[in-house]
C-alpha cells in the first residue's frame, strides 16, 4: 500500500457570503469527513471547522476561507488525505483508490492490463481495465463487474468469461 492521496470531496462552489463551501462527497457521507481535521487542497492545507449536510452533498467551513470570494476561488479543488489516514477495512472490503493501477490477468492466465477506473452505476462496482497500448495507440478498455474479480497479492484476476 502506498500513501498516495485519496480524494474525499471536491469544492463545487461557495455557500453564502461568509466563506462556507459546498462539497461533492466521494465517501460515506458527511460523518466520514468529521474524522479528519485537515485536508490537502491543491498544495495547501485546509482546516475544517464544521461540516453539515447540504445541497448535492455537504456544506463546510474551513479556518483558511474567510469570505465568498475566497470560497469561489477554490471551486473545483479536491480535498485529499493520505491513504494511511483512512480507517482499516473489514474482510472483503476495498477502497477504490487501492484498485487503480492494479495489474490484471484472466482466470486463464492471460495478462489483461491494469485497472484504470472503478464505476458504480447502481448495481454494484464495475472495474474498467485498459489493455496495453499497441503501435502508438492507446490501449482498448473493457469493463467487468466486481463480483467476477478476485483481488490478490499480485493484482486482480478476472473471470475469463467476462474478458473482451
PDB file of C-alpha atoms in Angstrom:
ATOM      1  CA  UNK A   1       0.000   0.000   0.000  1.00  0.00           C
ATOM      2  CA  UNK A   2       1.360   3.383  -0.958  1.00  0.00           C
ATOM      3  CA  UNK A   3       0.473   6.574   0.841  1.00  0.00           C
ATOM      4  CA  UNK A   4      -0.993   8.218  -2.228  1.00  0.00           C
ATOM      5  CA  UNK A   5      -3.551  10.979  -1.713  1.00  0.00           C
ATOM      6  CA  UNK A   6      -7.194   9.889  -1.682  1.00  0.00           C
ATOM      7  CA  UNK A   7      -9.866  12.400  -2.710  1.00  0.00           C
ATOM      8  CA  UNK A   8     -12.748  12.529  -0.220  1.00  0.00           C
ATOM      9  CA  UNK A   9     -14.568  15.568  -1.624  1.00  0.00           C
ATOM     10  CA  UNK A  10     -14.321  18.397  -4.125  1.00  0.00           C
ATOM     11  CA  UNK A  11     -15.340  22.017  -3.617  1.00  0.00           C
ATOM     12  CA  UNK A  12     -18.172  22.793  -6.036  1.00  0.00           C
ATOM     13  CA  UNK A  13     -18.817  26.406  -5.049  1.00  0.00           C
ATOM     14  CA  UNK A  14     -19.484  28.956  -2.358  1.00  0.00           C
ATOM     15  CA  UNK A  15     -22.388  28.808   0.092  1.00  0.00           C
ATOM     16  CA  UNK A  16     -23.457  32.192   1.394  1.00  0.00           C
ATOM     17  CA  UNK A  17     -21.140  35.151   1.944  1.00  0.00           C
ATOM     18  CA  UNK A  18     -19.107  34.090   4.982  1.00  0.00           C
ATOM     19  CA  UNK A  19     -16.733  31.670   3.250  1.00  0.00           C
ATOM     20  CA  UNK A  20     -18.601  28.392   3.534  1.00  0.00           C
ATOM     21  CA  UNK A  21     -18.184  25.993   0.612  1.00  0.00           C
ATOM     22  CA  UNK A  22     -20.417  23.374  -0.988  1.00  0.00           C
ATOM     23  CA  UNK A  23     -18.819  19.937  -1.295  1.00  0.00           C
ATOM     24  CA  UNK A  24     -19.436  16.977  -3.568  1.00  0.00           C
ATOM     25  CA  UNK A  25     -18.676  13.916  -1.438  1.00  0.00           C
ATOM     26  CA  UNK A  26     -16.949  10.718  -2.558  1.00  0.00           C
ATOM     27  CA  UNK A  27     -17.134   8.873   0.763  1.00  0.00           C
ATOM     28  CA  UNK A  28     -19.777   7.583   3.130  1.00  0.00           C
ATOM     29  CA  UNK A  29     -21.407  10.946   3.778  1.00  0.00           C
ATOM     30  CA  UNK A  30     -20.860  13.960   5.989  1.00  0.00           C
ATOM     31  CA  UNK A  31     -19.961  11.914   9.062  1.00  0.00           C
ATOM     32  CA  UNK A  32     -16.961  10.387   7.293  1.00  0.00           C
ATOM     33  CA  UNK A  33     -15.438  13.854   6.795  1.00  0.00           C
ATOM     34  CA  UNK A  34     -15.673  14.693  10.500  1.00  0.00           C
ATOM     35  CA  UNK A  35     -12.909  12.197  11.248  1.00  0.00           C
ATOM     36  CA  UNK A  36     -10.377  14.490   9.538  1.00  0.00           C
ATOM     37  CA  UNK A  37      -9.303  17.903  10.805  1.00  0.00           C
ATOM     38  CA  UNK A  38      -7.209  18.890   7.822  1.00  0.00           C
ATOM     39  CA  UNK A  39      -7.215  18.262   4.084  1.00  0.00           C
ATOM     40  CA  UNK A  40      -4.695  18.879   1.356  1.00  0.00           C
ATOM     41  CA  UNK A  41      -6.259  21.243  -1.185  1.00  0.00           C
ATOM     42  CA  UNK A  42      -4.014  21.704  -4.225  1.00  0.00           C
ATOM     43  CA  UNK A  43      -0.879  22.021  -2.134  1.00  0.00           C
ATOM     44  CA  UNK A  44      -2.300  23.959   0.790  1.00  0.00           C
ATOM     45  CA  UNK A  45      -3.826  22.683   3.999  1.00  0.00           C
ATOM     46  CA  UNK A  46      -7.438  23.483   4.854  1.00  0.00           C
ATOM     47  CA  UNK A  47      -8.516  23.034   8.479  1.00  0.00           C
ATOM     48  CA  UNK A  48     -12.152  22.019   8.894  1.00  0.00           C
ATOM     49  CA  UNK A  49     -14.151  23.960  11.451  1.00  0.00           C
ATOM     50  CA  UNK A  50     -17.559  22.444  10.678  1.00  0.00           C
ATOM     51  CA  UNK A  51     -19.445  20.359   8.140  1.00  0.00           C
ATOM     52  CA  UNK A  52     -23.135  19.609   7.697  1.00  0.00           C
ATOM     53  CA  UNK A  53     -25.406  18.048   5.068  1.00  0.00           C
ATOM     54  CA  UNK A  54     -26.206  20.417   2.237  1.00  0.00           C
ATOM     55  CA  UNK A  55     -27.448  20.593  -1.338  1.00  0.00           C
ATOM     56  CA  UNK A  56     -25.694  17.991  -3.541  1.00  0.00           C
ATOM     57  CA  UNK A  57     -23.519  16.797  -0.654  1.00  0.00           C
ATOM     58  CA  UNK A  58     -22.299  18.950   2.210  1.00  0.00           C
ATOM     59  CA  UNK A  59     -21.564  22.491   3.354  1.00  0.00           C
ATOM     60  CA  UNK A  60     -18.261  23.054   5.143  1.00  0.00           C
ATOM     61  CA  UNK A  61     -16.418  25.875   6.855  1.00  0.00           C
ATOM     62  CA  UNK A  62     -12.615  25.978   6.841  1.00  0.00           C
ATOM     63  CA  UNK A  63     -10.440  28.238   9.009  1.00  0.00           C
ATOM     64  CA  UNK A  64      -8.482  29.462   5.983  1.00  0.00           C
ATOM     65  CA  UNK A  65     -11.532  30.604   3.948  1.00  0.00           C
ATOM     66  CA  UNK A  66     -12.982  33.881   5.222  1.00  0.00           C
ATOM     67  CA  UNK A  67     -15.314  35.167   2.514  1.00  0.00           C
ATOM     68  CA  UNK A  68     -17.294  34.266  -0.583  1.00  0.00           C
ATOM     69  CA  UNK A  69     -14.517  35.328  -2.973  1.00  0.00           C
ATOM     70  CA  UNK A  70     -12.004  33.008  -1.323  1.00  0.00           C
ATOM     71  CA  UNK A  71     -14.575  30.200  -1.396  1.00  0.00           C
ATOM     72  CA  UNK A  72     -15.337  30.732  -5.099  1.00  0.00           C
ATOM     73  CA  UNK A  73     -11.627  30.774  -5.929  1.00  0.00           C
ATOM     74  CA  UNK A  74     -11.407  27.180  -4.669  1.00  0.00           C
ATOM     75  CA  UNK A  75     -14.164  25.836  -6.940  1.00  0.00           C
ATOM     76  CA  UNK A  76     -13.005  22.511  -8.397  1.00  0.00           C
ATOM     77  CA  UNK A  77     -10.357  21.939  -5.712  1.00  0.00           C
ATOM     78  CA  UNK A  78     -10.089  18.358  -4.495  1.00  0.00           C
ATOM     79  CA  UNK A  79      -9.830  17.710  -0.754  1.00  0.00           C
ATOM     80  CA  UNK A  80      -7.476  14.808  -0.128  1.00  0.00           C
ATOM     81  CA  UNK A  81      -5.994  12.873   2.775  1.00  0.00           C
ATOM     82  CA  UNK A  82      -3.125  10.377   2.736  1.00  0.00           C
ATOM     83  CA  UNK A  83      -4.209   6.762   2.171  1.00  0.00           C
ATOM     84  CA  UNK A  84      -2.728   5.878   5.586  1.00  0.00           C
ATOM     85  CA  UNK A  85      -5.257   8.220   7.292  1.00  0.00           C
ATOM     86  CA  UNK A  86      -8.239   6.147   6.122  1.00  0.00           C
ATOM     87  CA  UNK A  87      -9.818   3.679   8.565  1.00  0.00           C
ATOM     88  CA  UNK A  88      -8.875  -0.012   8.315  1.00  0.00           C
ATOM     89  CA  UNK A  89     -11.092  -2.241   6.200  1.00  0.00           C
ATOM     90  CA  UNK A  90     -13.014  -5.364   7.091  1.00  0.00           C
ATOM     91  CA  UNK A  91     -12.508  -8.628   5.223  1.00  0.00           C
ATOM     92  CA  UNK A  92     -13.760  -8.333   1.628  1.00  0.00           C
ATOM     93  CA  UNK A  93     -13.819  -4.523   1.631  1.00  0.00           C
ATOM     94  CA  UNK A  94     -11.603  -2.305  -0.510  1.00  0.00           C
ATOM     95  CA  UNK A  95     -11.008   1.328  -1.297  1.00  0.00           C
ATOM     96  CA  UNK A  96     -11.424   2.263  -4.955  1.00  0.00           C
ATOM     97  CA  UNK A  97      -8.111   4.120  -4.737  1.00  0.00           C
ATOM     98  CA  UNK A  98      -6.349   0.838  -3.916  1.00  0.00           C
ATOM     99  CA  UNK A  99      -7.668  -0.812  -7.084  1.00  0.00           C
ATOM    100  CA  UNK A 100      -6.498   1.855  -9.540  1.00  0.00           C
ATOM    101  CA  UNK A 101      -3.279   0.710 -11.191  1.00  0.00           C
ATOM    102  CA  UNK A 102      -3.595  -2.955 -10.175  1.00  0.00           C
ATOM    103  CA  UNK A 103      -2.342  -5.342 -12.860  1.00  0.00           C
ATOM    104  CA  UNK A 104      -4.976  -7.765 -14.146  1.00  0.00           C
ATOM    105  CA  UNK A 105      -4.886 -11.264 -15.572  1.00  0.00           C
ATOM    106  CA  UNK A 106      -7.694 -13.506 -16.749  1.00  0.00           C
ATOM    107  CA  UNK A 107      -8.600 -16.657 -14.859  1.00  0.00           C
ATOM    108  CA  UNK A 108      -6.822 -18.481 -17.706  1.00  0.00           C
ATOM    109  CA  UNK A 109      -3.570 -16.589 -17.031  1.00  0.00           C
ATOM    110  CA  UNK A 110      -3.740 -14.074 -19.906  1.00  0.00           C
ATOM    111  CA  UNK A 111      -2.238 -10.653 -18.994  1.00  0.00           C
ATOM    112  CA  UNK A 112      -5.006  -8.070 -19.444  1.00  0.00           C
ATOM    113  CA  UNK A 113      -3.552  -4.701 -18.454  1.00  0.00           C
ATOM    114  CA  UNK A 114      -4.428  -2.633 -15.397  1.00  0.00           C
ATOM    115  CA  UNK A 115      -7.457  -1.205 -13.630  1.00  0.00           C
ATOM    116  CA  UNK A 116      -7.901   2.449 -14.603  1.00  0.00           C
ATOM    117  CA  UNK A 117     -11.283   3.212 -13.012  1.00  0.00           C
ATOM    118  CA  UNK A 118     -13.943   1.868 -10.682  1.00  0.00           C
ATOM    119  CA  UNK A 119     -17.507   2.869 -11.517  1.00  0.00           C
ATOM    120  CA  UNK A 120     -20.839   2.241  -9.867  1.00  0.00           C
ATOM    121  CA  UNK A 121     -23.985   2.765 -11.939  1.00  0.00           C
ATOM    122  CA  UNK A 122     -26.305   1.481  -9.217  1.00  0.00           C
ATOM    123  CA  UNK A 123     -25.963  -2.294  -9.363  1.00  0.00           C
ATOM    124  CA  UNK A 124     -22.516  -2.621  -7.812  1.00  0.00           C
ATOM    125  CA  UNK A 125     -18.935  -1.732  -8.573  1.00  0.00           C
ATOM    126  CA  UNK A 126     -17.530  -2.252 -12.059  1.00  0.00           C
ATOM    127  CA  UNK A 127     -13.800  -2.172 -12.819  1.00  0.00           C
ATOM    128  CA  UNK A 128     -12.541  -0.651 -16.044  1.00  0.00           C
ATOM    129  CA  UNK A 129      -9.403  -2.306 -17.382  1.00  0.00           C
ATOM    130  CA  UNK A 130      -7.115  -0.819 -20.012  1.00  0.00           C
ATOM    131  CA  UNK A 131      -5.204  -3.256 -22.173  1.00  0.00           C
ATOM    132  CA  UNK A 132      -1.577  -2.418 -23.078  1.00  0.00           C
ATOM    133  CA  UNK A 133      -1.135   0.108 -25.882  1.00  0.00           C
ATOM    134  CA  UNK A 134      -0.246  -1.227 -29.326  1.00  0.00           C
ATOM    135  CA  UNK A 135       1.600   0.563 -32.139  1.00  0.00           C
ATOM    136  CA  UNK A 136       1.404   4.020 -30.565  1.00  0.00           C
ATOM    137  CA  UNK A 137      -2.341   3.772 -29.927  1.00  0.00           C
ATOM    138  CA  UNK A 138      -3.974   3.931 -26.535  1.00  0.00           C
ATOM    139  CA  UNK A 139      -4.967   0.521 -25.216  1.00  0.00           C
ATOM    140  CA  UNK A 140      -8.557  -0.644 -25.561  1.00  0.00           C
ATOM    141  CA  UNK A 141     -10.672  -0.743 -22.443  1.00  0.00           C
ATOM    142  CA  UNK A 142     -13.296  -3.133 -21.155  1.00  0.00           C
ATOM    143  CA  UNK A 143     -15.423  -3.356 -18.011  1.00  0.00           C
ATOM    144  CA  UNK A 144     -16.106  -6.248 -15.671  1.00  0.00           C
ATOM    145  CA  UNK A 145     -18.407  -6.431 -12.637  1.00  0.00           C
ATOM    146  CA  UNK A 146     -16.566  -6.583  -9.328  1.00  0.00           C
ATOM    147  CA  UNK A 147     -18.201  -9.895  -8.394  1.00  0.00           C
ATOM    148  CA  UNK A 148     -16.100 -11.664 -11.086  1.00  0.00           C
ATOM    149  CA  UNK A 149     -12.850 -10.071  -9.879  1.00  0.00           C
ATOM    150  CA  UNK A 150     -10.625 -11.769  -7.311  1.00  0.00           C
ATOM    151  CA  UNK A 151      -8.144  -9.483  -5.567  1.00  0.00           C
ATOM    152  CA  UNK A 152      -4.808 -10.957  -4.608  1.00  0.00           C
ATOM    153  CA  UNK A 153      -1.275 -10.011  -3.621  1.00  0.00           C
ATOM    154  CA  UNK A 154      -0.146  -9.783  -7.259  1.00  0.00           C
ATOM    155  CA  UNK A 155      -3.154  -7.890  -8.635  1.00  0.00           C
ATOM    156  CA  UNK A 156      -6.618  -8.777  -9.850  1.00  0.00           C
ATOM    157  CA  UNK A 157      -7.822 -11.915 -11.582  1.00  0.00           C
ATOM    158  CA  UNK A 158     -10.900 -11.516 -13.790  1.00  0.00           C
ATOM    159  CA  UNK A 159     -13.094 -14.450 -14.803  1.00  0.00           C
ATOM    160  CA  UNK A 160     -12.169 -15.193 -18.444  1.00  0.00           C
ATOM    161  CA  UNK A 161     -15.853 -15.273 -19.460  1.00  0.00           C
ATOM    162  CA  UNK A 162     -16.026 -11.506 -18.811  1.00  0.00           C
ATOM    163  CA  UNK A 163     -12.895 -10.545 -20.727  1.00  0.00           C
ATOM    164  CA  UNK A 164     -13.406  -8.879 -24.078  1.00  0.00           C
TER     165      UNK A 164
END
